CSV table of C-alpha atoms in Angstrom, one decimal:
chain,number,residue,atom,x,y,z
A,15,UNK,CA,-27.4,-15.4,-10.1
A,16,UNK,CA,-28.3,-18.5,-12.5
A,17,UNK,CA,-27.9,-15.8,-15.4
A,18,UNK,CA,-25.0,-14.9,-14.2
A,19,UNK,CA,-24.0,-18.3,-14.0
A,20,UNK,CA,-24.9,-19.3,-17.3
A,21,UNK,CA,-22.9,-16.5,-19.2
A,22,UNK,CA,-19.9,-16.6,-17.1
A,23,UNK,CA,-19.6,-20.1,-17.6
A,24,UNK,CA,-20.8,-20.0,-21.3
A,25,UNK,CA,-18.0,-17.3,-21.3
A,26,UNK,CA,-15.3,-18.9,-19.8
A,27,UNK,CA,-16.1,-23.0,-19.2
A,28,UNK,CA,-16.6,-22.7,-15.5
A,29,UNK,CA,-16.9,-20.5,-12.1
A,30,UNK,CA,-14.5,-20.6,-8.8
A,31,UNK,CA,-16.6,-21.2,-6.1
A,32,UNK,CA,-15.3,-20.3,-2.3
A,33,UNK,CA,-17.2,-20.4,0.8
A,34,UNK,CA,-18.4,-17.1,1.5
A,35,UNK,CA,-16.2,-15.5,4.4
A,36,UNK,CA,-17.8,-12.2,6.7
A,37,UNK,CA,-15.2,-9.9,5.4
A,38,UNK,CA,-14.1,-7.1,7.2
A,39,UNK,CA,-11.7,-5.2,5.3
A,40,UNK,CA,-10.1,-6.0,1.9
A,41,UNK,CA,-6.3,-4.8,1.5
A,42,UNK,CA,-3.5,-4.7,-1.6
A,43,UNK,CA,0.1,-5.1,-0.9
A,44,UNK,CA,2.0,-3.8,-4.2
A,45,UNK,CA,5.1,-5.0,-5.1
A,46,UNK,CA,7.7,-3.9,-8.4
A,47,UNK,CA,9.5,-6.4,-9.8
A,48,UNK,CA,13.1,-5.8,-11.1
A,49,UNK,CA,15.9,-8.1,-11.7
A,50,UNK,CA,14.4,-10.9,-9.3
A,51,UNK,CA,14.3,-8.6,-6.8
A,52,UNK,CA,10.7,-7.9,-5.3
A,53,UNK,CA,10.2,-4.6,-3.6
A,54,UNK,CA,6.9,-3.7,-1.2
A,55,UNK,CA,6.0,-0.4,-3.3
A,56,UNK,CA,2.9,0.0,-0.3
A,57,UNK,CA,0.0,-1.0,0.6
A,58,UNK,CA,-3.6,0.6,0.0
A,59,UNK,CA,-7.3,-0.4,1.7
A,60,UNK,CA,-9.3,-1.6,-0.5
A,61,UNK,CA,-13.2,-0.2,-1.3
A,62,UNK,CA,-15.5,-3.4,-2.2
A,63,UNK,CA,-19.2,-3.5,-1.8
A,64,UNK,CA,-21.3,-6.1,0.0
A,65,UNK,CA,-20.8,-8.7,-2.9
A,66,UNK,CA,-17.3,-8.2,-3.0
A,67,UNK,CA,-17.5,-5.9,-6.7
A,68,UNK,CA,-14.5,-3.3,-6.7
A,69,UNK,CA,-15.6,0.1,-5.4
A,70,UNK,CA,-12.1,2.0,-4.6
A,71,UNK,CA,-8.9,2.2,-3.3
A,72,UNK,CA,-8.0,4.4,-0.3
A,73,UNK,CA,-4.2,5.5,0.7
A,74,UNK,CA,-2.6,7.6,3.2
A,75,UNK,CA,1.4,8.5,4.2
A,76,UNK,CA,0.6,5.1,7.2
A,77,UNK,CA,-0.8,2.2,5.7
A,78,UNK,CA,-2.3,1.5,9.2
A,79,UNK,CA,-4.1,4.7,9.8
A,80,UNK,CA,-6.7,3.3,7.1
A,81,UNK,CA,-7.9,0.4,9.8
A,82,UNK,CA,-9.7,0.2,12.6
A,83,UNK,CA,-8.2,-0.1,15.9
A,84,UNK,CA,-8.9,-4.0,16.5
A,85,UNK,CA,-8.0,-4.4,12.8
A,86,UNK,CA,-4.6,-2.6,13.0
A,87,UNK,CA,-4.1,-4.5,16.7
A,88,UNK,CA,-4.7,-8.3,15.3
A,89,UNK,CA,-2.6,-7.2,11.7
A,90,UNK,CA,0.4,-5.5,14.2
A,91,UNK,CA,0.3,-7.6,17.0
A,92,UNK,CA,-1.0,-11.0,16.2
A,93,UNK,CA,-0.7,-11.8,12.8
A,94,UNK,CA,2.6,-9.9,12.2
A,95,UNK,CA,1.6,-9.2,9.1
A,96,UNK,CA,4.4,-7.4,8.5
A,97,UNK,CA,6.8,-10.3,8.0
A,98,UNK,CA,4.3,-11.4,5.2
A,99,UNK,CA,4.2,-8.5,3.1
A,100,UNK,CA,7.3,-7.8,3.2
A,101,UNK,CA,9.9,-10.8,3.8
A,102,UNK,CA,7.4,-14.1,3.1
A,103,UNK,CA,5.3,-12.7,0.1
A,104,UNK,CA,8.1,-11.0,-1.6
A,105,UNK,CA,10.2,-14.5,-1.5
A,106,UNK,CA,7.4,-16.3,-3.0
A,107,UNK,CA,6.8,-13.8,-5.7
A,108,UNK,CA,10.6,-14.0,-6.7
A,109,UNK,CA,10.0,-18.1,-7.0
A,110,UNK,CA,6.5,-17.9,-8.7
A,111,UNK,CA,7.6,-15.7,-11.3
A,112,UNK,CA,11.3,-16.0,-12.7
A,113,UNK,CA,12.5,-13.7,-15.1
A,114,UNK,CA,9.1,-11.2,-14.8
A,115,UNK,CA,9.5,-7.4,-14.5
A,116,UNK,CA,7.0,-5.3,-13.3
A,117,UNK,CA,4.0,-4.5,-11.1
A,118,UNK,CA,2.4,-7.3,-8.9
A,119,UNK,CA,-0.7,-6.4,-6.4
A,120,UNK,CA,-1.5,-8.9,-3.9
A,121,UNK,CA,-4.9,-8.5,-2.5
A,122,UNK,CA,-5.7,-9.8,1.2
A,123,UNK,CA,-8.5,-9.7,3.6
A,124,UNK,CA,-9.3,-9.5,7.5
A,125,UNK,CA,-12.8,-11.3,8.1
A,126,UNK,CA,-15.0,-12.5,11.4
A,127,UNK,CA,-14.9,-16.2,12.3
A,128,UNK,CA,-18.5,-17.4,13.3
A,129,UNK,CA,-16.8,-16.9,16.8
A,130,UNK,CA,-16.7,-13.4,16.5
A,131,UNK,CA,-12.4,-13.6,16.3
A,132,UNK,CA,-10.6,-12.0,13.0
A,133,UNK,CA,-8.8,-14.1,10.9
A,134,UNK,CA,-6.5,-12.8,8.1
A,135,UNK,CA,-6.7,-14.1,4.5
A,136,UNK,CA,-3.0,-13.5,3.3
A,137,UNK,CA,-3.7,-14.0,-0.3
A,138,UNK,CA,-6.7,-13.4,-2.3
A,139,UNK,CA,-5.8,-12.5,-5.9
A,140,UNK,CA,-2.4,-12.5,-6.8
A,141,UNK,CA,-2.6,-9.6,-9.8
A,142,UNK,CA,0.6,-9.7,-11.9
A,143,UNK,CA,-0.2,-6.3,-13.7
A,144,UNK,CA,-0.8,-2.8,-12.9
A,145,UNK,CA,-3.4,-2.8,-10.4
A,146,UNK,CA,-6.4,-0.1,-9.1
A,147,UNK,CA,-4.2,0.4,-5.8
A,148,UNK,CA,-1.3,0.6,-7.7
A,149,UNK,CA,-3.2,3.3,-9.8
A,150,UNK,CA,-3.7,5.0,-6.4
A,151,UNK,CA,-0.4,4.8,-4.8
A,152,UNK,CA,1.1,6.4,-7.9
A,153,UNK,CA,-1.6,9.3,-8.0
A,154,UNK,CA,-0.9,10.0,-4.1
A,155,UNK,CA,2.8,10.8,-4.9
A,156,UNK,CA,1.7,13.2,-7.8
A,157,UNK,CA,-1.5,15.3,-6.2
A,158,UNK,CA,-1.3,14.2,-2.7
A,159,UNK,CA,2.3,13.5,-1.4
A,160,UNK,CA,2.8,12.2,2.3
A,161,UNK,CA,-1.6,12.8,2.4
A,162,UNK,CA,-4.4,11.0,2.0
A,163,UNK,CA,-6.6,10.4,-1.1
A,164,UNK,CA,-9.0,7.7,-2.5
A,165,UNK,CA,-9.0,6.4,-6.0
A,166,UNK,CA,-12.7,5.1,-6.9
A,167,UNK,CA,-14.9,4.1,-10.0
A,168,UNK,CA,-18.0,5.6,-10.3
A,169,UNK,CA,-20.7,5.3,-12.5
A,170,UNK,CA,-21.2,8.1,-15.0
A,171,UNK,CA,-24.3,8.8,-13.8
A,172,UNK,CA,-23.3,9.9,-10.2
A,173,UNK,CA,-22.3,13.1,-9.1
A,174,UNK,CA,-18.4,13.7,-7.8
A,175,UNK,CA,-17.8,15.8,-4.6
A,176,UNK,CA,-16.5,19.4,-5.7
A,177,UNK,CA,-13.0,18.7,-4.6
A,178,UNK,CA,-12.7,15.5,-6.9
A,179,UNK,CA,-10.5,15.2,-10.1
A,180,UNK,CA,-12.1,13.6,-12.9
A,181,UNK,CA,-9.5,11.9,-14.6
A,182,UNK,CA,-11.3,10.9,-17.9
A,183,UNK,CA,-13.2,12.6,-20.0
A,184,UNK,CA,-16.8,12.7,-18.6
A,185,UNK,CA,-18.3,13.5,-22.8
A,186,UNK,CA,-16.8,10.1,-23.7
A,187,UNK,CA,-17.0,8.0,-21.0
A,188,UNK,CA,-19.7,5.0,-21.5
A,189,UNK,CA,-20.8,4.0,-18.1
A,190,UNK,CA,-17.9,4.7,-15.5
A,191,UNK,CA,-15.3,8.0,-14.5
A,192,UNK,CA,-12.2,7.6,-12.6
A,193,UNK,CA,-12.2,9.7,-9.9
A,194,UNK,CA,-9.4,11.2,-7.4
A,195,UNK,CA,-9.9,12.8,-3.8
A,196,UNK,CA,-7.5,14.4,-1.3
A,197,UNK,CA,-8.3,13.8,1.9
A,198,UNK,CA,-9.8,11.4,4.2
């Protein structure tokens, strides 16, 4: 970590630090941008490993049919998350950035309180750009409409499942393929 540390901050004059939360699942909500208006394109799970590194993206026709029960219950019924992503989030978005068109990914999360209740992180990164789950929304309405698929970088080295679509060229590829799945 003081490597790490050293470069990143060498790199880029300093580091963000946060207090480390127990997450429990990472989300996008993905928005397009178009004449001030701001319209929820969907929403994707997000695949991070334990340190919080981008694994993949995972969407199906029911945004909610990628949670858990108790997750899905607190988002629906508690939180309302709902009104967030697509009344609260989009307003905010239209005031944050006047006159920009185009994509915008907002990444959340659900974690555990040390007292074992969920709590829901609205906004993470705000990404103004074309994002990973944006990526995978767009390649579920081209190889997978109304089903399921997962979106996920993996390293060259590794060996995709027979049903997966390689979509860059494996001879030229450095370290990492992007890979497609239908399905669960």
């Amino acid at each position: 970590l003081q490597q790490w540390l050293k470069k990143t901050i060498a790199t880029h004059g300093g580091v963000l630090a946060e207090p480390w939360l127990d997450r429990v699942v990472d989300f996008s909500a993905l928005y397009e941008v178009r004449d001030g208006e701001v319209d929820l394109v969907g929403m994707t799970r997000i695949e991070n490993d334990a340190d919080g590194r981008f694994r993949g993206i995972r969407v199906a026709p029911k945004w909610s049919k990628l949670l858990e029960k108790e997750v899905a219950e607190f988002l629906f019924s508690k939180e309302q998350c709902m009104q967030w992503y697509q009344e609260k989030i989009p307003r905010a978005i239209a005031r944050l950035l006047p006159g920009y068109s185009g994509p915008v990914g907002v990444d959340a999360m659900v974690y555990r309180r040390s007292d074992g209740t969920l709590a829901l992180r609205h906004v993470v990164e705000l990404n103004v750009r074309m994002t990973m789950g944006r990526v995978a929304l767009e390649l579920q309405r081209k190889l997978a409409p109304s089903g399921w698929g997962r979106f996920r970088i993996m390293r060259k080295k590794s060996t995709p499942g027979k049903e997966a679509i390689v979509l860059n060229e494996p001879r030229h590829a450095e370290e990492f393929l992007a890979v497609w799945e239908n399905g669960r």
